[in-house]
């Protein structure tokens, strides 16, 4: 492939993108009070939003329905052809229909209109033709100012469907804000995704508990502490009082630093017989179990530690969270 051929293809692609960009700018400038009424109509509805369209508009309608549902406005895609053969039963009073049609004359959608009127379902339409049948019979009409589709033929749905998709996004985002839908709400609807894990998983979901915890009592000899740390494999041991309240911790790093400055004495004794209290780190970093795991990770990174003790209001040990636990859960 020569450079001239590549440049020609890139130029043609840019022409399409520029055409669609101009269409979006025109759409933004054309927004009027009808958009506000569309938002109000959906907010006033007690049910779901049924988004419908045929052909390419139908594909866009599916995406708009998915975006609405994931941002706090329950919605579903209603195929207009299937609706008149039984799927209309999915609609109920309190629902709202959002219909997409470039011409506003899509017969499968027009066939639905008497049925929607019969069950008192409000209709919002996205059309490019102001005087179309669909526009005239809708409670709210969102007019899309597309005069020409992008590309050499100017007939394949491009600028019109891009504009519909963008207008659907705008509708979803304004509804999101009106509903005070926050990142926590979004995470609850996306528990399987990265964002969901960051804003849904809590320390309690990942921490080690019970017999998996390396715990020793105050006064325990250092050699026994090391045995406990080795057995539990978390690189840390919590030192507690008789009431199970945390007094301090000993980590693998602490042990290395101790070994650098301690040696066996001349009488054959060893510092490993000393109580852990003399070398443990007092007032260790700790968190509550209801803290978001992502916030716990940020704390570990800030304090340059790999483990966090999880304690209750009284300072009693409830668990230990390790950085590797967060890695495995893909919170990091």
mmCIF file of N, CA, C and O in Angstrom, residues 300 304-308 321-324:
data_model
loop_
_atom_site.group_PDB
_atom_site.id
_atom_site.type_symbol
_atom_site.label_atom_id
_atom_site.label_comp_id
_atom_site.label_asym_id
_atom_site.label_seq_id
_atom_site.Cartn_x
_atom_site.Cartn_y
_atom_site.Cartn_z
ATOM 1 N N UNK A 300 -2.890 1.640 52.745
ATOM 2 C CA UNK A 300 -1.676 0.827 52.757
ATOM 3 C C UNK A 300 -0.567 1.459 51.921
ATOM 4 O O UNK A 300 0.603 1.482 52.317
ATOM 5 N N UNK A 304 2.736 2.839 53.475
ATOM 6 C CA UNK A 304 3.803 1.911 53.044
ATOM 7 C C UNK A 304 3.804 0.632 53.898
ATOM 8 O O UNK A 304 4.839 0.193 54.397
ATOM 9 N N UNK A 305 2.616 0.036 54.035
ATOM 10 C CA UNK A 305 2.479 -1.232 54.741
ATOM 11 C C UNK A 305 1.759 -2.218 53.829
ATOM 12 O O UNK A 305 1.075 -1.822 52.875
ATOM 13 N N UNK A 306 1.931 -3.511 54.123
ATOM 14 C CA UNK A 306 1.302 -4.555 53.303
ATOM 15 C C UNK A 306 0.110 -5.201 53.983
ATOM 16 O O UNK A 306 -0.602 -5.987 53.363
ATOM 17 N N UNK A 307 -0.055 -4.923 55.275
ATOM 18 C CA UNK A 307 -1.164 -5.510 56.020
ATOM 19 C C UNK A 307 -1.824 -4.448 56.891
ATOM 20 O O UNK A 307 -1.186 -3.489 57.314
ATOM 21 N N UNK A 308 -3.101 -4.666 57.138
ATOM 22 C CA UNK A 308 -3.847 -3.791 58.039
ATOM 23 C C UNK A 308 -4.607 -4.651 59.043
ATOM 24 O O UNK A 308 -5.220 -5.657 58.674
ATOM 25 N N UNK A 321 -6.241 -7.706 56.911
ATOM 26 C CA UNK A 321 -6.317 -7.541 55.462
ATOM 27 C C UNK A 321 -4.914 -7.434 54.902
ATOM 28 O O UNK A 321 -4.125 -6.604 55.357
ATOM 29 N N UNK A 322 -4.608 -8.272 53.902
ATOM 30 C CA UNK A 322 -3.295 -8.236 53.251
ATOM 31 C C UNK A 322 -3.439 -7.623 51.863
ATOM 32 O O UNK A 322 -4.455 -7.804 51.185
ATOM 33 N N UNK A 323 -2.425 -6.894 51.445
ATOM 34 C CA UNK A 323 -2.444 -6.253 50.129
ATOM 35 C C UNK A 323 -2.693 -7.274 49.022
ATOM 36 O O UNK A 323 -3.383 -6.994 48.043
ATOM 37 N N UNK A 324 -2.150 -8.468 49.178
ATOM 38 C CA UNK A 324 -2.323 -9.506 48.152
ATOM 39 C C UNK A 324 -3.775 -9.926 48.024
ATOM 40 O O UNK A 324 -4.214 -10.334 46.935
#
